[in-house]
mmCIF file of C-alpha atoms and ligand atoms in Angstrom:
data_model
loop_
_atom_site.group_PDB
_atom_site.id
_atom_site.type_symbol
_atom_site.label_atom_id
_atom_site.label_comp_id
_atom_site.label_asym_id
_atom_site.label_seq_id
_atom_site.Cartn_x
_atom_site.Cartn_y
_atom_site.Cartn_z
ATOM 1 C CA UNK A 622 0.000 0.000 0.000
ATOM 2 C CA UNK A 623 1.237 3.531 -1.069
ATOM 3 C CA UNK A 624 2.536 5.691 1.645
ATOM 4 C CA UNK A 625 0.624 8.524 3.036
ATOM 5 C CA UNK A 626 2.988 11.517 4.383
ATOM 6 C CA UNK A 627 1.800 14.146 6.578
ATOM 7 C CA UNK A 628 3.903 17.307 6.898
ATOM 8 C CA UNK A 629 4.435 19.110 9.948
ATOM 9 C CA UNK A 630 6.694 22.225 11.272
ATOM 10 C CA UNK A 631 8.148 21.338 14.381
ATOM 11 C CA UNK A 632 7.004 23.591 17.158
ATOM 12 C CA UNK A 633 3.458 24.615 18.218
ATOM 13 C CA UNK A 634 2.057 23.316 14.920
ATOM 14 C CA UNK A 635 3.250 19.478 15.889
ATOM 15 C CA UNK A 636 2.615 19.843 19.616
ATOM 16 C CA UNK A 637 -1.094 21.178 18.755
ATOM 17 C CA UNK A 638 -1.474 18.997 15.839
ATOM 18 C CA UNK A 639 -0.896 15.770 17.999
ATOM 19 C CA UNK A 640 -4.008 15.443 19.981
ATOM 20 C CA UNK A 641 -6.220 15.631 16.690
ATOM 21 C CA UNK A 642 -4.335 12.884 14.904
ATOM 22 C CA UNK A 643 -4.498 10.837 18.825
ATOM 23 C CA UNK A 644 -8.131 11.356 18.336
ATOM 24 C CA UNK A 645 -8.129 10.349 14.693
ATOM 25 C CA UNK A 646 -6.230 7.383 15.948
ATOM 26 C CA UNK A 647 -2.799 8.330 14.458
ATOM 27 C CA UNK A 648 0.550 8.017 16.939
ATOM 28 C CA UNK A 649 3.607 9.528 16.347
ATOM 29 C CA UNK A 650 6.183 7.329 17.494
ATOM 30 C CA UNK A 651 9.233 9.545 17.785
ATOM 31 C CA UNK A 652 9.629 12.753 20.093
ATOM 32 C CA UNK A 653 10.985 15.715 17.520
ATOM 33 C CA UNK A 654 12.513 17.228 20.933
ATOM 34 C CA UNK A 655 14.319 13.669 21.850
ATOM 35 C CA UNK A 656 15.445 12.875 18.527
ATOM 36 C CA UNK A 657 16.989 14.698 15.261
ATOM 37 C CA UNK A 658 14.740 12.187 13.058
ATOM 38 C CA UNK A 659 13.213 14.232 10.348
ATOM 39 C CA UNK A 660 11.012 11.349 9.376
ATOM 40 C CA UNK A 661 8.135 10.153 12.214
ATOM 41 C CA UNK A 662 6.995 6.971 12.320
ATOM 42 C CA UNK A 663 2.949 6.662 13.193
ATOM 43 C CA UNK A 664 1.445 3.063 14.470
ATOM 44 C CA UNK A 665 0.126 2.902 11.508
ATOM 45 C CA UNK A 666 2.519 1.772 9.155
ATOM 46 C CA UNK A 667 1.152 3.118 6.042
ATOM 47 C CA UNK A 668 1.440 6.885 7.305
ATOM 48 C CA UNK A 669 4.048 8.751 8.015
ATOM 49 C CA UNK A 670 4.964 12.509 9.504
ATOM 50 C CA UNK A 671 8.124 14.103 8.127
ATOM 51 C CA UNK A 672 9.324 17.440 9.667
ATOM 52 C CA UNK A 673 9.796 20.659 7.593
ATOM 53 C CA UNK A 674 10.225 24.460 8.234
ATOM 54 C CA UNK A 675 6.557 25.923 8.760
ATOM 55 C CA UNK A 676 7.305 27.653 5.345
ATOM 56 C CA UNK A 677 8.341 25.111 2.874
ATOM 57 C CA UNK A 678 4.953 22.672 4.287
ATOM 58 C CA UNK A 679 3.136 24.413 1.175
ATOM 59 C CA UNK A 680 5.544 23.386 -1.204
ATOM 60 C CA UNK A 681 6.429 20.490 -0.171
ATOM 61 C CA UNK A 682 2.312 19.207 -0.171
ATOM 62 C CA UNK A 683 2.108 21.113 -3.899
ATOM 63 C CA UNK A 684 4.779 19.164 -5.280
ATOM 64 C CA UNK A 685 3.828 15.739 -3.358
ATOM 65 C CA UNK A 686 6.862 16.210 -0.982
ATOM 66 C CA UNK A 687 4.062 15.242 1.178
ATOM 67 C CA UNK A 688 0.515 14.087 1.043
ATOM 68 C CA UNK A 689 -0.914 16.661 3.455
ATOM 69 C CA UNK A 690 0.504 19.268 5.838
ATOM 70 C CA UNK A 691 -0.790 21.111 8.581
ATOM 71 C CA UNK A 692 0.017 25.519 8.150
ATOM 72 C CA UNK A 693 -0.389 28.385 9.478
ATOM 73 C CA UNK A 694 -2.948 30.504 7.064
ATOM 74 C CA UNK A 695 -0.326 33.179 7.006
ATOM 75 C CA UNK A 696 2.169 30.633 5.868
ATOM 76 C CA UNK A 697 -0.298 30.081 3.313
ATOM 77 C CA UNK A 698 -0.860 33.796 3.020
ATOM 78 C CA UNK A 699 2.599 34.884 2.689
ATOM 79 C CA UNK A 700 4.258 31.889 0.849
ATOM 80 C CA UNK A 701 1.049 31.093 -1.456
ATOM 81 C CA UNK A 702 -1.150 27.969 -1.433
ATOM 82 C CA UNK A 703 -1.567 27.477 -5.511
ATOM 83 C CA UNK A 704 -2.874 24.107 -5.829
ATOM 84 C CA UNK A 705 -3.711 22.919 -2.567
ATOM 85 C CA UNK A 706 -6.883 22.014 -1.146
ATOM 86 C CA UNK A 707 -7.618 23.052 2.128
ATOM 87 C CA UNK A 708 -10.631 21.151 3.665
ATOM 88 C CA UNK A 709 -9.950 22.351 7.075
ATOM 89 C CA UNK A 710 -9.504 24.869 9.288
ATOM 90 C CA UNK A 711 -8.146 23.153 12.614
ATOM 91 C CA UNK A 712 -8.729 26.190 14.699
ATOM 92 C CA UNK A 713 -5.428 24.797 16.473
ATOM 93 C CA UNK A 714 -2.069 27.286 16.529
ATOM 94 C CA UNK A 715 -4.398 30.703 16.534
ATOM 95 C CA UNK A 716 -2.989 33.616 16.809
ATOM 96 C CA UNK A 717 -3.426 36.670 15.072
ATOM 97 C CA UNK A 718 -1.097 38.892 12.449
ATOM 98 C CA UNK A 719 -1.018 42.851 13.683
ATOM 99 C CA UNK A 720 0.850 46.064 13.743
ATOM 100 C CA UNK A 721 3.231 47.369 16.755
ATOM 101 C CA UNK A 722 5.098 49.832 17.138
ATOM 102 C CA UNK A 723 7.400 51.546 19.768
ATOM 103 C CA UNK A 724 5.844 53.097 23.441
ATOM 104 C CA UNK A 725 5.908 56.662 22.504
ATOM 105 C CA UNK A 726 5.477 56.675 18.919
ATOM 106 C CA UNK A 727 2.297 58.195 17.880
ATOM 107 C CA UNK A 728 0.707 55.611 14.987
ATOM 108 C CA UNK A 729 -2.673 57.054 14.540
ATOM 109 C CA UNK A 730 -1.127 60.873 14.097
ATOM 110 C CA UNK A 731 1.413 59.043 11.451
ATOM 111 C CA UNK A 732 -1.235 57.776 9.550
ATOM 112 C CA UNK A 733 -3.166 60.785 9.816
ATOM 113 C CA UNK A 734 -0.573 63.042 8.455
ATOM 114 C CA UNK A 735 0.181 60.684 5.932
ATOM 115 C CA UNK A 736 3.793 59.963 6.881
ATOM 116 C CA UNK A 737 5.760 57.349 5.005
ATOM 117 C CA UNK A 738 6.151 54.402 7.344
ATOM 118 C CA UNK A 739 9.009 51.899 7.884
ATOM 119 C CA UNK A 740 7.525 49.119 8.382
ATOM 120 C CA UNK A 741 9.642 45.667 9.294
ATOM 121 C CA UNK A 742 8.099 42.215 9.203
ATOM 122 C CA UNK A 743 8.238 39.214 7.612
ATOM 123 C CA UNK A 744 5.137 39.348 6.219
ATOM 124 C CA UNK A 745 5.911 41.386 3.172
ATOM 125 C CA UNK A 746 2.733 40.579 0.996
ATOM 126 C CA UNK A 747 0.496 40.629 3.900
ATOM 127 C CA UNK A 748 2.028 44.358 5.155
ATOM 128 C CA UNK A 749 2.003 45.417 1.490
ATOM 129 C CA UNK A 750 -2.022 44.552 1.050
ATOM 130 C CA UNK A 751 -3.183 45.594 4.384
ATOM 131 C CA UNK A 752 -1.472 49.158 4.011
ATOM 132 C CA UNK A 753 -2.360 49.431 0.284
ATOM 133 C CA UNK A 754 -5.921 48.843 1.305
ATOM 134 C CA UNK A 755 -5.746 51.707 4.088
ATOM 135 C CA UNK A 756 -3.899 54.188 1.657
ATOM 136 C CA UNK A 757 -0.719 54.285 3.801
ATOM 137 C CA UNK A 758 2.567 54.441 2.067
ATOM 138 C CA UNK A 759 5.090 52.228 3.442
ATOM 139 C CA UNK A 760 8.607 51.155 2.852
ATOM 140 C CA UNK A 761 8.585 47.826 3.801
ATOM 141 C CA UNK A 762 11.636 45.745 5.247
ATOM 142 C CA UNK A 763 12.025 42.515 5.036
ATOM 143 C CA UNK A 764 13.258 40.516 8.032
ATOM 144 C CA UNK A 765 13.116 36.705 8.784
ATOM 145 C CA UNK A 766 12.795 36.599 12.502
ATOM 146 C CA UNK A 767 13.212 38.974 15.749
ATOM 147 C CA UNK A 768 10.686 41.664 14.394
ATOM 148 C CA UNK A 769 10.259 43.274 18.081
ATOM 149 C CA UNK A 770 14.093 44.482 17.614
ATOM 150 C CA UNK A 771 13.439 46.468 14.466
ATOM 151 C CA UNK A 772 11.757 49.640 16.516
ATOM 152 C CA UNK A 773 13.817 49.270 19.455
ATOM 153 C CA UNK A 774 17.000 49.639 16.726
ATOM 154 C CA UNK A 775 15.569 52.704 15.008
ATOM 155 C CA UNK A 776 15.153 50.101 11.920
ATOM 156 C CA UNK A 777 11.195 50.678 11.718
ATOM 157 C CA UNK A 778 8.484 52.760 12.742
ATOM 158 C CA UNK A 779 6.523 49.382 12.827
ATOM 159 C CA UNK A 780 6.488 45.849 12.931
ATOM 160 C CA UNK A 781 3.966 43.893 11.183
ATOM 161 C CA UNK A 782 3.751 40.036 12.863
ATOM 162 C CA UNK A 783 2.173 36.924 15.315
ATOM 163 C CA UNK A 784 0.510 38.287 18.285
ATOM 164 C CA UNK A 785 -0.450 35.262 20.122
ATOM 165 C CA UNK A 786 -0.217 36.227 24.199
ATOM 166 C CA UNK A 787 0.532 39.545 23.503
ATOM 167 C CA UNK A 788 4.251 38.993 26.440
ATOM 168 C CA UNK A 789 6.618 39.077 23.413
ATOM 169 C CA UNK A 790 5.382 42.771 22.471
ATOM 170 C CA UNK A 791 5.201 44.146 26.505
ATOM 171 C CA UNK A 792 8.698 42.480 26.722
ATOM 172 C CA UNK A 793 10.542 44.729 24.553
ATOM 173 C CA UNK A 794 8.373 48.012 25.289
ATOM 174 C CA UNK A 795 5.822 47.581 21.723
ATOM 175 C CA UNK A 796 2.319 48.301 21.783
ATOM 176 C CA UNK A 797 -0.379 46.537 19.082
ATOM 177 C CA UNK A 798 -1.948 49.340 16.997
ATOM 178 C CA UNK A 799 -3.663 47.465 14.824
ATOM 179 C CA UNK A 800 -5.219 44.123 14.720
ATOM 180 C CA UNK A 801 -4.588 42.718 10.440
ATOM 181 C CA UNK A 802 -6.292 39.313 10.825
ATOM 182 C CA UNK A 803 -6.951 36.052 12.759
ATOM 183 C CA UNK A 804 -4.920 33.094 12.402
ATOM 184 C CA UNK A 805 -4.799 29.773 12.900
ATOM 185 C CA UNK A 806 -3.709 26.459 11.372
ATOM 186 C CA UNK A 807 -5.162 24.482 8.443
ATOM 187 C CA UNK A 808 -4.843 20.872 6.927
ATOM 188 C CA UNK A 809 -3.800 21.012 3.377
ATOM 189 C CA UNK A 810 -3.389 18.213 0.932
ATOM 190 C CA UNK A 811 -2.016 17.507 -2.437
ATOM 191 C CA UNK A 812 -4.711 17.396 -5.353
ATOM 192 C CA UNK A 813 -3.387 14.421 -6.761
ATOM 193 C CA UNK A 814 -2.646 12.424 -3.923
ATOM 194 C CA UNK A 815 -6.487 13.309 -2.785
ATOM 195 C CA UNK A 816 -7.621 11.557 -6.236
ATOM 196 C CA UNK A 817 -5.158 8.376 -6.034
ATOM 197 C CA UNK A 818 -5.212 8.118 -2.531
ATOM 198 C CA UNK A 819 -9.085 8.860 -1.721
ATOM 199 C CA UNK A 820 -10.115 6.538 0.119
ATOM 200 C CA UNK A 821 -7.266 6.752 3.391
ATOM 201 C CA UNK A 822 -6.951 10.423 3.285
ATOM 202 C CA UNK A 823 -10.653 11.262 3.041
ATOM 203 C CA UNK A 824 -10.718 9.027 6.273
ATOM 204 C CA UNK A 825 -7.929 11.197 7.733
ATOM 205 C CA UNK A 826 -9.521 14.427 6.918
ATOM 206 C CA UNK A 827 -13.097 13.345 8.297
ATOM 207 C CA UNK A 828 -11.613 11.460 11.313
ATOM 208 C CA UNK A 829 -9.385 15.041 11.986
ATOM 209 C CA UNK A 830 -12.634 16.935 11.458
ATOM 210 C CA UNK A 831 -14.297 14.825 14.027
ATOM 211 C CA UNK A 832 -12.250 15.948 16.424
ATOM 212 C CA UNK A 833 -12.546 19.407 16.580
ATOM 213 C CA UNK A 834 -15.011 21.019 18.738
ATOM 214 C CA UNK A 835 -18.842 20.443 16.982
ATOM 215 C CA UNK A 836 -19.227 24.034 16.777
ATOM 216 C CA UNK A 837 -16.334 23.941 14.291
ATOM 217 C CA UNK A 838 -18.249 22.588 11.004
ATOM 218 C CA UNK A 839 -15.933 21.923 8.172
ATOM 219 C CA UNK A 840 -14.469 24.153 5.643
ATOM 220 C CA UNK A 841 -15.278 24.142 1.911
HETATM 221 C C1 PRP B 1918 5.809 34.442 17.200
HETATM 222 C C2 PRP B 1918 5.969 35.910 16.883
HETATM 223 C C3 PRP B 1918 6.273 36.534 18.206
HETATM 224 C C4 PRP B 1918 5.634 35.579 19.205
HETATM 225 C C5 PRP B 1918 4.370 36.167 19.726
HETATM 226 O O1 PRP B 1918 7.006 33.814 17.084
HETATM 227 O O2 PRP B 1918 6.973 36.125 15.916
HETATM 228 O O3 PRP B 1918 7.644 36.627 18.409
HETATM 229 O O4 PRP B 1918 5.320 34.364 18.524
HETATM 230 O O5 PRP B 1918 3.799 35.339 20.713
HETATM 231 P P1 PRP B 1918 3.263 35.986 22.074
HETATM 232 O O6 PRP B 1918 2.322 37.092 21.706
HETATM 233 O O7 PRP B 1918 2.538 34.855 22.761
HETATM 234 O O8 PRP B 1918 4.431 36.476 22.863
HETATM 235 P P2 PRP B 1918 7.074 32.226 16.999
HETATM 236 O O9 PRP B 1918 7.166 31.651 18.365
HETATM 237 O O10 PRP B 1918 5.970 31.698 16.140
HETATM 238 O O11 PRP B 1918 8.448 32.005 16.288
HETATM 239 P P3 PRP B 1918 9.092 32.856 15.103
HETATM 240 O O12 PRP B 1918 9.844 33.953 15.792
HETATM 241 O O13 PRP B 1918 9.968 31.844 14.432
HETATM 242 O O14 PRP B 1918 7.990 33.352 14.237
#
């Protein structure tokens, strides 16, 4: 029997993503944290989890790296999702993608005045759409981690990124201005392996979807 394998960035997508597969019946057999394994065994010996970066899951489940993946939307945002299908939202991983900026610097009288804003993140299509849409120019900066820095630095005037419990921000002095959208984590599989592998990974998917909360009704 053909292989199923199930993408997943190591990190709170995996540690969330465990107890739905548990209550789809799925173990992982290997710890991520105990081991330097890139490929999981599950007890069930057709399916398998391999570990990726949270941004190459996408491409990895378009080009049948991988059967199906669990990613954050703004992955899927940022880094594009041509070609997937995405028959769940898992409501696991949520968090949400907003704008902060430096105690002391005055946002709403920037925008007002129509200042040009620096704006760091790592979210560079998300920024670029949000602020388009609001009529703000922005230069926009493109970092790959340690956003908060850029304002303390002098870099930015703003930060676009993942607000989750809000400590990261009141650690290093930033306030959230603005709210861009909510986020959270969605199963995405490979077109093709959907059609040639139906029957298993429609019984993932439905199993998956059983076990999120019955308010949570699945996606398109
Ligand atoms: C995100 C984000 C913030 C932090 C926010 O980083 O970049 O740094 O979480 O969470 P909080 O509001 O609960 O403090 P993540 O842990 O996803 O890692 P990353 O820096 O690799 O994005």
């Amino acid at each position: 029997m053909a292989m199923i394998t199930l993408a997943l960035s190591k990190g709170r997508i995996f540690d969330d993503t465990l107890p739905l597969l548990r209550a789809a019946g799925i173990e992982v057999l290997d710890d991520p944290e105990k081991s330097r394994k890139l490929i999981l065994a599950t007890n069930r010996p057709d399916l398998r989890v391999v570990l990726v970066r949270a941004t190459d899951v996408p491409t990895y489940v378009q080009h049948g790296g991988a059967d199906l993946g669990v990613v954050g939307k703004d992955t899927l945002l940022e880094s594009g999702s041509q070609g997937l299908y995405q028959p769940l939202d898992l409501h696991i991983s949520k968090c949400r993608i907003s704008v902060a900026v430096r105690q002391g610097f005055d946002y709403a009288a920037a925008v007002r005045q129509g200042a040009r804003l620096k704006v760091a993140t790592k979210y560079v299509a998300i920024a670029r759409d949000f602020f388009a849409a609001k009529g703000v120019h922005v230069d926009l900066i493109k970092l790959y981690g340690s956003m908060e820095l850029a304002p303390l630095t002098g870099l930015a005037d703003a930060i676009v990124d993942l607000v989750s419990t809000g400590n990261t921000l009141k650690a290093n002095q930033l306030i959230e201005v603005e709210q861009i959208m909510d986020i959270s984590a969605r199963l995405v599989v490979n077109q093709t392996a959907l059609k040639l592998k139906q029957a298993r990974i429609r019984q993932i998917i439905d199993a998956m979807a059983q076990a999120l909360a019955p308010s949570t009704a699945p996606t398109a």
